[in-house]
Amino acid sequence: MPRVSAGVSLITGLGALVVIAVSIPTLVGGVLGVCLLAAGFFRQSRLLVDGGGAAFVGGLMFAGLAGMAPSLVLIAAVLTVIAWDVGRTALGIAAEVSDPSATIRIELVHAVSSIVVFTAGATIGYAVFVRTLGQGSVWALAALLAGAFALLIALGS
Amino acid sequence: MTGSRRPLLVVGLVASLLGVCLLVAPTLGSGFTPTGVGRTAPFALGGVVVLLLAGVYFLTDVLSSSTDQGDDAETQPPETPTPERRPHYESLGESFARRLDGISWTDRREAAPTARIRLRDDLREMARRALTDSDHRSRNEIESRLDTGTWTADSDAAAFFTGDIVPELSIRQRLRSLWSPEAVFARRARHAVAALANRTTNTPVVPALREGTTPGQSPPPVSVREYWGPNDETARERRASRASDVVVAALALGGLGILTLTPSLLLLTTFGVIVAGYARVATPPTESVSVSRALDIETPAPGTEVTVTIGIENTGSETLADLRVIDGVPPGLRVTEGSPRFTTALRPGKKATFTYCVEAVPGHHAFEPMLAITRDVTGLHRRESLVEPAPTTLTCHRPRRPAAIAGHRRRTTPLPGASRSNAAGAGVEFHSVREYRRGDPLSRVHWKQRAKTGEFTTIDFDESRLTRVLVAVDTRRETYRTVGRDADTPLARASIAAAHDVSMALLDEQIPVGLVAVSPRSCWLAPQAGATHRARIRTLLTEDDAFDWTPPTADFDAEHALRVITRQTQTATQIVVVSPLLDDQAVQLVRSLDAHGYAVSVHSPFPAEESASLSAGEGYAVLMRGVRIKTLRSAGIHVRTADTLEPTRRGESS
């Protein structure tokens, strides 16, 4: 199992767990997510890693509903997505490349680029969010979201 | 774009435009302040619609990943090839294991379980033969020993012949049936086969089955070509499903956010939309690598470690963030050190090299193209392509073994190339005197007799004839099987090595030797002698397709093979069939050749590690092989076995 990717995934997962651990449901979601991620690496199972990601999403949902500050929820979400994405990459590397060959280089490149992309995405998202809500226009945000989704699905493959 | 997407596109454009307008001129929205149901209904409706959309997206995602294995909707890429290993050869015991699989807990409910009855009949017949050979008792004694179960100390083995076809189950067996899929009858059959096989071979046979039978499941691809499939394309792209997973999560959270008017959930949706949008605009990596491959020795001796050096260069203008290369190691070669897999990130113009070692085995091994897999920085786009360096081959010839063996029938004189045939005619050695017939050469008229008696008589001499030998090597698909745990050399290789030894030994005696492959992949060489011909036979046995490391895919046509041999050879030609005798078709072929009037002998190599034990399935195959050898010997055909699993414990040949 590629150690760098698995390590990055578990560390960011733990980070997300710490950020959202404000109530019992969020704590359960986070702990379950970390456990499933670890089990997924141990068993080399994509299903378990995906389950870990889903548990984290559940935790995020409860955190949001519990009225957690949007910026904290966003940070937890970024950490979750990094944990899941890097974890999936670790499984892909384990399946395609056998253990003895050195995989640290591509693992590091992917982990760093994944962190950069998701952090940048979150920053842009947060900027749009603050700008629209700062003007008190939930309608604008809703319209923009709906438009973006429709365009994504329509232009998708 | 399909028609169903056009309305969605329009909705998207209008909604986005509205959002931008609201941002630019906030006063537009402030003029519209609904109250009561008018205020909550749009949110409730919008939330439910978005949640429904998330569900639909999720379902289509799951369905497409489970049914569609197409190029773009593909989510789980098939396992990458494992060229460092040999191809997966069927184990010798698999046919017996499959037969036992046919006996399950359910067929005990049938009125006449035919699979069970036939298995017991077959094994009883086999037991009769095996016990006759080993115990030297009369048939009646053997029958009574089988009926009473006194022939073996193994109670399970004895119960196979004494117990019922559908045994009454004890409470313990009933409990065991809850988790064990194996029927009691099948377990007894394994024990009976092991007990019988232990009587006939020196290698211990254990009652366990090693062979896993997984019907309908093809083994994962081993070679790069097998993985790539028969298509002509040199590159294909896949997109990971991760982006759509993010879209599903974002839609679900967004729906909830709209329903409950929670700002932080809407923020997460914004984040999801941006991630999904990035995935859409991210471009697949353009792959432009050039590769080179070099061997330190191209024609090594068997057993030599050959170092393979691979160089990869990024010839494009973009950095390759994630490059994975799997070299196309030929099927026959096994990697002993290092790995033919390599990963790196390469900047434009940079070059990386890696090495691994393979062990040389006899054969002509052509390297396959390499599989290069590249991904973009986020790993969303995966592009794989076949990269072909300059053709590389490794040719390894068999050494001459000092112990020469001649497999043909010894009825020639030791004089080079001459045999004392039964035919009378011109020659030097006296054979007989007969009446003169018109046309007899004057030099052979017995003039002294004519002077004495006045009658014309003719002297016949032993006619010298050249013995020709045709070596027929059995390399049908059925011979590509392995014996022993973790064995990866098929039995066909032993036949090819034995054919090499036999033909070299014959050529040493100046006897013309020909070569034919008993295989759907044809190979024919007419009998000749001489140094050039020797080289030709060595080359064919090393390089010809019929003696490849990968088993043939086509079915063998015995009649066609027989026609080829009978048309191209005279019946005076002796035929040495080199075969491990793993199935009845081989026996049938030998007998047909015998019936056509050829002098046939069989050379049957069957190597097995001496220390290893055999499974019950392999024990069954060894027993069956013993039966086949006996059948041939009783038909007057010489069978020479060279192995550690001598099935009859008699001399080398009969």
mmCIF file of N, CA and C in Angstrom, chain A residues 46 60-61 64-65 68 70 73-74 77-78 81 84-85 88-89 92-93 95-98 101-103 105-106 109-110 113 117-118 121-122 124-126 129 132-133 135 138-141 143-145 147-157, chain B residues 5 8-9 12-13 15-16 19-20 22-23 26 53 57 75-76 80 239 241-242 245-246 250-251 253 256 260 262-271 273-278 280 321-322 324 326 339 341 343-345 373 375 377-379 382:
data_model
loop_
_atom_site.group_PDB
_atom_site.id
_atom_site.type_symbol
_atom_site.label_atom_id
_atom_site.label_comp_id
_atom_site.label_asym_id
_atom_site.label_seq_id
_atom_site.Cartn_x
_atom_site.Cartn_y
_atom_site.Cartn_z
ATOM 1 N N ARG A 46 -12.051 -0.356 -2.446
ATOM 2 C CA ARG A 46 -12.541 0.953 -2.873
ATOM 3 C C ARG A 46 -13.861 1.275 -2.213
ATOM 4 N N LEU A 60 -20.659 16.113 7.859
ATOM 5 C CA LEU A 60 -20.702 17.513 7.419
ATOM 6 C C LEU A 60 -22.139 18.029 7.398
ATOM 7 N N MET A 61 -23.035 17.160 6.943
ATOM 8 C CA MET A 61 -24.433 17.573 6.855
ATOM 9 C C MET A 61 -24.975 17.924 8.252
ATOM 10 N N GLY A 64 -23.501 21.155 9.449
ATOM 11 C CA GLY A 64 -24.148 22.305 8.825
ATOM 12 C C GLY A 64 -25.511 22.571 9.440
ATOM 13 N N LEU A 65 -26.292 21.476 9.628
ATOM 14 C CA LEU A 65 -27.630 21.626 10.179
ATOM 15 C C LEU A 65 -27.563 22.117 11.621
ATOM 16 N N MET A 68 -23.171 25.159 12.492
ATOM 17 C CA MET A 68 -21.743 25.431 12.593
ATOM 18 C C MET A 68 -21.388 26.561 11.635
ATOM 19 N N PRO A 70 -20.079 28.602 8.649
ATOM 20 C CA PRO A 70 -19.837 28.137 7.278
ATOM 21 C C PRO A 70 -18.358 27.944 6.967
ATOM 22 N N VAL A 73 -17.188 24.601 8.373
ATOM 23 C CA VAL A 73 -17.749 23.490 7.603
ATOM 24 C C VAL A 73 -16.994 23.346 6.284
ATOM 25 N N LEU A 74 -16.679 24.482 5.681
ATOM 26 C CA LEU A 74 -15.963 24.445 4.404
ATOM 27 C C LEU A 74 -14.575 23.836 4.587
ATOM 28 N N ALA A 77 -14.920 20.249 4.873
ATOM 29 C CA ALA A 77 -15.263 19.656 3.572
ATOM 30 C C ALA A 77 -14.021 19.513 2.709
ATOM 31 N N VAL A 78 -13.167 20.545 2.714
ATOM 32 C CA VAL A 78 -11.939 20.479 1.912
ATOM 33 C C VAL A 78 -11.078 19.312 2.394
ATOM 34 N N VAL A 81 -12.607 16.009 1.259
ATOM 35 C CA VAL A 81 -12.417 15.707 -0.165
ATOM 36 C C VAL A 81 -10.967 15.312 -0.432
ATOM 37 N N TRP A 84 -10.423 11.737 0.831
ATOM 38 C CA TRP A 84 -11.062 10.741 -0.038
ATOM 39 C C TRP A 84 -10.337 10.623 -1.371
ATOM 40 N N ASP A 85 -10.002 11.765 -1.967
ATOM 41 C CA ASP A 85 -9.356 11.757 -3.283
ATOM 42 C C ASP A 85 -7.981 11.107 -3.205
ATOM 43 N N ARG A 88 -8.349 7.388 -2.675
ATOM 44 C CA ARG A 88 -8.673 6.653 -3.905
ATOM 45 C C ARG A 88 -7.442 6.504 -4.785
ATOM 46 N N THR A 89 -6.634 7.558 -4.847
ATOM 47 C CA THR A 89 -5.412 7.474 -5.632
ATOM 48 C C THR A 89 -4.492 6.399 -5.065
ATOM 49 N N GLY A 92 -5.618 3.190 -6.301
ATOM 50 C CA GLY A 92 -5.287 3.039 -7.721
ATOM 51 C C GLY A 92 -3.831 2.678 -7.914
ATOM 52 N N ILE A 93 -2.954 3.324 -7.155
ATOM 53 C CA ILE A 93 -1.525 3.031 -7.284
ATOM 54 C C ILE A 93 -1.254 1.606 -6.814
ATOM 55 N N ALA A 95 -3.201 -0.879 -6.964
ATOM 56 C CA ALA A 95 -3.691 -1.856 -7.933
ATOM 57 C C ALA A 95 -2.824 -1.898 -9.179
ATOM 58 N N GLU A 96 -2.298 -0.757 -9.576
ATOM 59 C CA GLU A 96 -1.575 -0.725 -10.852
ATOM 60 C C GLU A 96 -0.092 -0.994 -10.697
ATOM 61 N N VAL A 97 0.448 -0.616 -9.560
ATOM 62 C CA VAL A 97 1.889 -0.742 -9.394
ATOM 63 C C VAL A 97 2.151 -1.608 -8.178
ATOM 64 N N SER A 98 2.955 -2.617 -8.351
ATOM 65 C CA SER A 98 3.240 -3.494 -7.220
ATOM 66 C C SER A 98 4.153 -2.773 -6.225
ATOM 67 N N SER A 101 8.255 -1.053 -6.447
ATOM 68 C CA SER A 101 8.696 0.123 -7.187
ATOM 69 C C SER A 101 8.417 1.400 -6.400
ATOM 70 N N ALA A 102 9.218 2.391 -6.625
ATOM 71 C CA ALA A 102 9.095 3.638 -5.868
ATOM 72 C C ALA A 102 7.957 4.474 -6.423
ATOM 73 N N THR A 103 7.015 4.807 -5.569
ATOM 74 C CA THR A 103 5.857 5.562 -6.032
ATOM 75 C C THR A 103 5.754 6.907 -5.322
ATOM 76 N N ARG A 105 7.232 9.717 -5.628
ATOM 77 C CA ARG A 105 7.208 10.911 -6.469
ATOM 78 C C ARG A 105 5.808 11.245 -6.961
ATOM 79 N N ILE A 106 5.155 10.261 -7.600
ATOM 80 C CA ILE A 106 3.819 10.561 -8.137
ATOM 81 C C ILE A 106 2.820 10.764 -7.017
ATOM 82 N N VAL A 109 3.303 14.364 -5.874
ATOM 83 C CA VAL A 109 2.783 15.292 -6.886
ATOM 84 C C VAL A 109 1.263 15.340 -6.808
ATOM 85 N N HIS A 110 0.644 14.159 -6.710
ATOM 86 C CA HIS A 110 -0.810 14.139 -6.680
ATOM 87 C C HIS A 110 -1.348 14.767 -5.400
ATOM 88 N N SER A 113 -0.930 18.570 -5.556
ATOM 89 C CA SER A 113 -1.826 19.217 -6.519
ATOM 90 C C SER A 113 -3.272 19.102 -6.065
ATOM 91 N N VAL A 117 -5.622 22.324 -5.592
ATOM 92 C CA VAL A 117 -6.865 22.479 -6.368
ATOM 93 C C VAL A 117 -8.057 22.664 -5.442
ATOM 94 N N PHE A 118 -8.155 21.819 -4.402
ATOM 95 C CA PHE A 118 -9.333 21.890 -3.548
ATOM 96 C C PHE A 118 -9.323 23.161 -2.682
ATOM 97 N N GLY A 121 -10.348 25.936 -4.952
ATOM 98 C CA GLY A 121 -11.789 25.825 -5.211
ATOM 99 C C GLY A 121 -12.593 26.342 -4.038
ATOM 100 N N ALA A 122 -12.167 25.950 -2.815
ATOM 101 C CA ALA A 122 -12.889 26.383 -1.628
ATOM 102 C C ALA A 122 -12.796 27.897 -1.461
ATOM 103 N N ILE A 124 -12.435 30.173 -3.825
ATOM 104 C CA ILE A 124 -13.329 30.827 -4.795
ATOM 105 C C ILE A 124 -14.772 30.714 -4.321
ATOM 106 N N GLY A 125 -15.137 29.488 -3.891
ATOM 107 C CA GLY A 125 -16.498 29.264 -3.421
ATOM 108 C C GLY A 125 -16.843 30.193 -2.260
ATOM 109 N N TYR A 126 -15.867 30.330 -1.334
ATOM 110 C CA TYR A 126 -16.123 31.158 -0.163
ATOM 111 C C TYR A 126 -16.276 32.624 -0.571
ATOM 112 N N PHE A 129 -19.648 33.103 -2.064
ATOM 113 C CA PHE A 129 -20.645 32.984 -0.997
ATOM 114 C C PHE A 129 -20.735 34.273 -0.185
ATOM 115 N N THR A 132 -22.219 37.215 -2.311
ATOM 116 C CA THR A 132 -23.670 37.187 -2.547
ATOM 117 C C THR A 132 -24.429 37.385 -1.250
ATOM 118 N N LEU A 133 -24.015 36.671 -0.163
ATOM 119 C CA LEU A 133 -24.753 36.821 1.086
ATOM 120 C C LEU A 133 -24.537 38.179 1.720
ATOM 121 N N GLN A 135 -24.599 40.836 0.234
ATOM 122 C CA GLN A 135 -25.623 41.737 -0.306
ATOM 123 C C GLN A 135 -27.016 41.251 0.061
ATOM 124 N N VAL A 138 -30.069 35.797 -1.082
ATOM 125 C CA VAL A 138 -30.118 34.334 -1.178
ATOM 126 C C VAL A 138 -30.574 33.927 -2.570
ATOM 127 N N TRP A 139 -31.453 34.764 -3.174
ATOM 128 C CA TRP A 139 -31.972 34.475 -4.520
ATOM 129 C C TRP A 139 -30.849 34.391 -5.533
ATOM 130 N N ALA A 140 -29.892 35.326 -5.411
ATOM 131 C CA ALA A 140 -28.799 35.327 -6.380
ATOM 132 C C ALA A 140 -27.976 34.064 -6.263
ATOM 133 N N LEU A 141 -27.692 33.670 -4.989
ATOM 134 C CA LEU A 141 -26.898 32.462 -4.784
ATOM 135 C C LEU A 141 -27.627 31.239 -5.335
ATOM 136 N N ALA A 143 -29.960 31.129 -7.622
ATOM 137 C CA ALA A 143 -30.030 31.172 -9.089
ATOM 138 C C ALA A 143 -28.688 30.770 -9.699
ATOM 139 N N LEU A 144 -27.610 31.267 -9.113
ATOM 140 C CA LEU A 144 -26.286 30.942 -9.644
ATOM 141 C C LEU A 144 -25.999 29.445 -9.522
ATOM 142 N N LEU A 145 -26.343 28.881 -8.332
ATOM 143 C CA LEU A 145 -26.104 27.451 -8.121
ATOM 144 C C LEU A 145 -26.893 26.615 -9.106
ATOM 145 N N GLY A 147 -28.102 27.487 -11.955
ATOM 146 C CA GLY A 147 -27.571 27.662 -13.304
ATOM 147 C C GLY A 147 -26.311 26.859 -13.505
ATOM 148 N N ALA A 148 -25.404 26.886 -12.509
ATOM 149 C CA ALA A 148 -24.140 26.167 -12.665
ATOM 150 C C ALA A 148 -24.373 24.664 -12.779
ATOM 151 N N PHE A 149 -25.277 24.147 -11.910
ATOM 152 C CA PHE A 149 -25.578 22.713 -11.964
ATOM 153 C C PHE A 149 -26.138 22.307 -13.315
ATOM 154 N N ALA A 150 -27.127 23.093 -13.774
ATOM 155 C CA ALA A 150 -27.758 22.753 -15.051
ATOM 156 C C ALA A 150 -26.721 22.776 -16.170
ATOM 157 N N LEU A 151 -25.861 23.765 -16.146
ATOM 158 C CA LEU A 151 -24.843 23.848 -17.195
ATOM 159 C C LEU A 151 -23.878 22.664 -17.121
ATOM 160 N N LEU A 152 -23.486 22.307 -15.885
ATOM 161 C CA LEU A 152 -22.556 21.189 -15.717
ATOM 162 C C LEU A 152 -23.134 19.904 -16.280
ATOM 163 N N ILE A 153 -24.399 19.663 -15.912
ATOM 164 C CA ILE A 153 -25.017 18.414 -16.361
ATOM 165 C C ILE A 153 -25.236 18.452 -17.869
ATOM 166 N N ALA A 154 -25.666 19.609 -18.377
ATOM 167 C CA ALA A 154 -25.957 19.705 -19.815
ATOM 168 C C ALA A 154 -24.689 19.582 -20.650
ATOM 169 N N LEU A 155 -23.615 20.161 -20.163
ATOM 170 C CA LEU A 155 -22.377 20.129 -20.948
ATOM 171 C C LEU A 155 -21.549 18.883 -20.665
ATOM 172 N N GLY A 156 -21.985 18.090 -19.687
ATOM 173 C CA GLY A 156 -21.204 16.907 -19.324
ATOM 174 C C GLY A 156 -21.225 15.855 -20.412
ATOM 175 N N SER A 157 -20.377 14.887 -20.234
ATOM 176 C CA SER A 157 -20.258 13.837 -21.252
ATOM 177 C C SER A 157 -21.484 12.949 -21.206
ATOM 178 N N ARG B 5 -30.928 17.352 -23.567
ATOM 179 C CA ARG B 5 -30.034 18.235 -22.810
ATOM 180 C C ARG B 5 -30.245 19.704 -23.160
ATOM 181 N N LEU B 8 -32.199 21.733 -20.610
ATOM 182 C CA LEU B 8 -31.375 21.889 -19.422
ATOM 183 C C LEU B 8 -30.354 23.001 -19.617
ATOM 184 N N LEU B 9 -29.812 23.049 -20.824
ATOM 185 C CA LEU B 9 -28.820 24.084 -21.136
ATOM 186 C C LEU B 9 -29.454 25.469 -21.055
ATOM 187 N N GLY B 12 -30.082 26.390 -17.501
ATOM 188 C CA GLY B 12 -28.821 26.770 -16.872
ATOM 189 C C GLY B 12 -28.417 28.178 -17.230
ATOM 190 N N LEU B 13 -28.511 28.500 -18.526
ATOM 191 C CA LEU B 13 -28.105 29.833 -18.982
ATOM 192 C C LEU B 13 -28.984 30.916 -18.365
ATOM 193 N N ALA B 15 -30.853 30.744 -15.579
ATOM 194 C CA ALA B 15 -30.659 30.850 -14.134
ATOM 195 C C ALA B 15 -29.363 31.585 -13.812
ATOM 196 N N SER B 16 -28.302 31.250 -14.560
ATOM 197 C CA SER B 16 -27.022 31.910 -14.307
ATOM 198 C C SER B 16 -27.131 33.407 -14.572
ATOM 199 N N GLY B 19 -28.930 35.095 -11.837
ATOM 200 C CA GLY B 19 -28.070 35.236 -10.663
ATOM 201 C C GLY B 19 -27.111 36.392 -10.817
ATOM 202 N N VAL B 20 -26.492 36.494 -12.007
ATOM 203 C CA VAL B 20 -25.536 37.576 -12.256
ATOM 204 C C VAL B 20 -26.251 38.928 -12.175
ATOM 205 N N LEU B 22 -28.939 39.656 -10.476
ATOM 206 C CA LEU B 22 -29.253 39.945 -9.076
ATOM 207 C C LEU B 22 -28.032 40.458 -8.341
ATOM 208 N N LEU B 23 -26.852 39.912 -8.739
ATOM 209 C CA LEU B 23 -25.622 40.365 -8.083
ATOM 210 C C LEU B 23 -25.284 41.795 -8.485
ATOM 211 N N PRO B 26 -28.711 44.570 -7.027
ATOM 212 C CA PRO B 26 -29.437 43.939 -5.920
ATOM 213 C C PRO B 26 -30.840 44.488 -5.747
ATOM 214 N N LEU B 53 -32.809 15.148 -7.969
ATOM 215 C CA LEU B 53 -31.747 15.147 -8.972
ATOM 216 C C LEU B 53 -30.531 14.376 -8.457
ATOM 217 N N TYR B 57 -29.018 11.138 -10.218
ATOM 218 C CA TYR B 57 -27.593 11.135 -10.593
ATOM 219 C C TYR B 57 -26.875 9.947 -9.974
ATOM 220 N N THR B 75 -15.854 3.146 -14.583
ATOM 221 C CA THR B 75 -15.406 3.654 -13.290
ATOM 222 C C THR B 75 -14.322 2.778 -12.691
ATOM 223 N N GLN B 76 -14.469 1.494 -12.838
ATOM 224 C CA GLN B 76 -13.477 0.598 -12.249
ATOM 225 C C GLN B 76 -12.613 0.031 -13.369
ATOM 226 N N THR B 80 -4.721 -4.212 -14.047
ATOM 227 C CA THR B 80 -3.624 -4.063 -15.000
ATOM 228 C C THR B 80 -2.903 -5.399 -15.138
ATOM 229 N N ARG B 239 -12.261 8.448 -17.833
ATOM 230 C CA ARG B 239 -12.415 9.512 -16.864
ATOM 231 C C ARG B 239 -12.894 8.909 -15.565
ATOM 232 N N SER B 241 -14.722 8.414 -12.040
ATOM 233 C CA SER B 241 -16.086 8.777 -11.652
ATOM 234 C C SER B 241 -16.086 9.662 -10.422
ATOM 235 N N ARG B 242 -14.885 10.038 -9.943
ATOM 236 C CA ARG B 242 -14.818 10.807 -8.694
ATOM 237 C C ARG B 242 -15.593 12.114 -8.799
ATOM 238 N N ASP B 245 -19.189 11.610 -8.252
ATOM 239 C CA ASP B 245 -19.476 11.352 -6.838
ATOM 240 C C ASP B 245 -19.580 12.671 -6.072
ATOM 241 N N VAL B 246 -18.667 13.600 -6.407
ATOM 242 C CA VAL B 246 -18.703 14.916 -5.740
ATOM 243 C C VAL B 246 -20.007 15.640 -6.083
ATOM 244 N N ALA B 250 -22.696 17.048 -3.524
ATOM 245 C CA ALA B 250 -23.011 18.473 -3.520
ATOM 246 C C ALA B 250 -24.505 18.702 -3.733
ATOM 247 N N LEU B 251 -25.096 17.919 -4.629
ATOM 248 C CA LEU B 251 -26.536 18.065 -4.882
ATOM 249 C C LEU B 251 -27.334 17.714 -3.635
ATOM 250 N N LEU B 253 -26.364 17.763 -0.453
ATOM 251 C CA LEU B 253 -26.194 18.793 0.580
ATOM 252 C C LEU B 253 -26.921 20.066 0.191
ATOM 253 N N LEU B 256 -30.694 19.792 0.786
ATOM 254 C CA LEU B 256 -30.975 19.952 2.206
ATOM 255 C C LEU B 256 -30.817 21.416 2.632
ATOM 256 N N THR B 260 -33.749 23.597 4.300
ATOM 257 C CA THR B 260 -33.643 24.069 5.679
ATOM 258 C C THR B 260 -33.097 25.477 5.783
ATOM 259 N N THR B 262 -30.070 26.544 5.297
ATOM 260 C CA THR B 262 -28.829 26.572 6.069
ATOM 261 C C THR B 262 -27.714 27.129 5.183
ATOM 262 N N PRO B 263 -27.139 28.251 5.540
ATOM 263 C CA PRO B 263 -26.128 28.851 4.659
ATOM 264 C C PRO B 263 -24.887 27.972 4.482
ATOM 265 N N SER B 264 -24.457 27.294 5.551
ATOM 266 C CA SER B 264 -23.196 26.554 5.410
ATOM 267 C C SER B 264 -23.340 25.395 4.418
ATOM 268 N N LEU B 265 -24.535 24.782 4.351
ATOM 269 C CA LEU B 265 -24.729 23.707 3.384
ATOM 270 C C LEU B 265 -24.715 24.264 1.962
ATOM 271 N N LEU B 266 -25.287 25.465 1.790
ATOM 272 C CA LEU B 266 -25.236 26.091 0.458
ATOM 273 C C LEU B 266 -23.787 26.385 0.072
ATOM 274 N N LEU B 267 -22.996 26.743 1.076
ATOM 275 C CA LEU B 267 -21.580 27.012 0.802
ATOM 276 C C LEU B 267 -20.890 25.732 0.308
ATOM 277 N N LEU B 268 -21.225 24.584 0.971
ATOM 278 C CA LEU B 268 -20.628 23.315 0.537
ATOM 279 C C LEU B 268 -21.021 22.999 -0.897
ATOM 280 N N THR B 269 -22.275 23.324 -1.253
ATOM 281 C CA THR B 269 -22.725 23.090 -2.618
ATOM 282 C C THR B 269 -21.905 23.937 -3.597
ATOM 283 N N THR B 270 -21.650 25.190 -3.227
ATOM 284 C CA THR B 270 -20.817 26.036 -4.094
ATOM 285 C C THR B 270 -19.463 25.388 -4.324
ATOM 286 N N PHE B 271 -18.895 24.874 -3.238
ATOM 287 C CA PHE B 271 -17.606 24.203 -3.326
ATOM 288 C C PHE B 271 -17.696 22.986 -4.273
ATOM 289 N N VAL B 273 -19.825 22.485 -6.659
ATOM 290 C CA VAL B 273 -20.004 22.922 -8.051
ATOM 291 C C VAL B 273 -18.658 23.322 -8.647
ATOM 292 N N ILE B 274 -17.844 24.008 -7.864
ATOM 293 C CA ILE B 274 -16.548 24.449 -8.402
ATOM 294 C C ILE B 274 -15.645 23.248 -8.692
ATOM 295 N N VAL B 275 -15.651 22.254 -7.751
ATOM 296 C CA VAL B 275 -14.827 21.052 -7.976
ATOM 297 C C VAL B 275 -15.290 20.321 -9.232
ATOM 298 N N ALA B 276 -16.621 20.135 -9.349
ATOM 299 C CA ALA B 276 -17.152 19.436 -10.525
ATOM 300 C C ALA B 276 -16.853 20.222 -11.796
ATOM 301 N N GLY B 277 -16.949 21.554 -11.692
ATOM 302 C CA GLY B 277 -16.641 22.379 -12.859
ATOM 303 C C GLY B 277 -15.198 22.247 -13.269
ATOM 304 N N TYR B 278 -14.312 22.171 -12.276
ATOM 305 C CA TYR B 278 -12.900 21.999 -12.606
ATOM 306 C C TYR B 278 -12.694 20.663 -13.327
ATOM 307 N N ARG B 280 -14.714 19.163 -15.183
ATOM 308 C CA ARG B 280 -15.200 19.225 -16.553
ATOM 309 C C ARG B 280 -14.192 19.905 -17.471
ATOM 310 N N ALA B 321 2.520 14.575 -14.892
ATOM 311 C CA ALA B 321 2.471 14.562 -13.423
ATOM 312 C C ALA B 321 2.477 13.138 -12.885
ATOM 313 N N ASP B 322 1.897 12.243 -13.621
ATOM 314 C CA ASP B 322 1.748 10.880 -13.113
ATOM 315 C C ASP B 322 1.916 9.919 -14.283
ATOM 316 N N ARG B 324 2.915 6.048 -15.355
ATOM 317 C CA ARG B 324 3.158 4.679 -14.882
ATOM 318 C C ARG B 324 3.432 3.829 -16.116
ATOM 319 N N ILE B 326 4.313 -0.091 -17.572
ATOM 320 C CA ILE B 326 4.430 -1.530 -17.331
ATOM 321 C C ILE B 326 5.044 -2.135 -18.590
ATOM 322 N N SER B 339 11.315 -4.887 -10.804
ATOM 323 C CA SER B 339 9.934 -4.962 -11.259
ATOM 324 C C SER B 339 9.830 -4.307 -12.626
ATOM 325 N N ARG B 341 7.507 -2.642 -13.561
ATOM 326 C CA ARG B 341 6.611 -1.491 -13.394
ATOM 327 C C ARG B 341 7.419 -0.319 -12.870
ATOM 328 N N THR B 343 7.078 4.086 -11.925
ATOM 329 C CA THR B 343 6.257 5.288 -11.877
ATOM 330 C C THR B 343 7.176 6.490 -11.718
ATOM 331 N N THR B 344 6.780 7.591 -12.301
ATOM 332 C CA THR B 344 7.560 8.805 -12.135
ATOM 333 C C THR B 344 6.741 9.992 -12.609
ATOM 334 N N ALA B 345 7.237 11.180 -12.284
ATOM 335 C CA ALA B 345 6.720 12.411 -12.887
ATOM 336 C C ALA B 345 7.854 12.961 -13.733
ATOM 337 N N ILE B 373 0.621 4.529 -18.676
ATOM 338 C CA ILE B 373 -0.608 5.116 -18.136
ATOM 339 C C ILE B 373 -0.249 6.493 -17.589
ATOM 340 N N ARG B 375 -1.797 10.288 -16.047
ATOM 341 C CA ARG B 375 -2.955 10.967 -15.458
ATOM 342 C C ARG B 375 -2.638 12.438 -15.355
ATOM 343 N N VAL B 377 -2.904 16.101 -13.174
ATOM 344 C CA VAL B 377 -2.478 16.309 -11.780
ATOM 345 C C VAL B 377 -3.508 15.840 -10.770
ATOM 346 N N THR B 378 -4.791 15.969 -11.090
ATOM 347 C CA THR B 378 -5.795 15.568 -10.111
ATOM 348 C C THR B 378 -6.156 14.087 -10.231
ATOM 349 N N GLY B 379 -5.649 13.447 -11.246
ATOM 350 C CA GLY B 379 -5.932 12.027 -11.392
ATOM 351 C C GLY B 379 -7.321 11.744 -11.914
ATOM 352 N N ARG B 382 -7.510 9.589 -17.111
ATOM 353 C CA ARG B 382 -6.528 8.513 -17.189
ATOM 354 C C ARG B 382 -6.393 8.153 -18.662
#
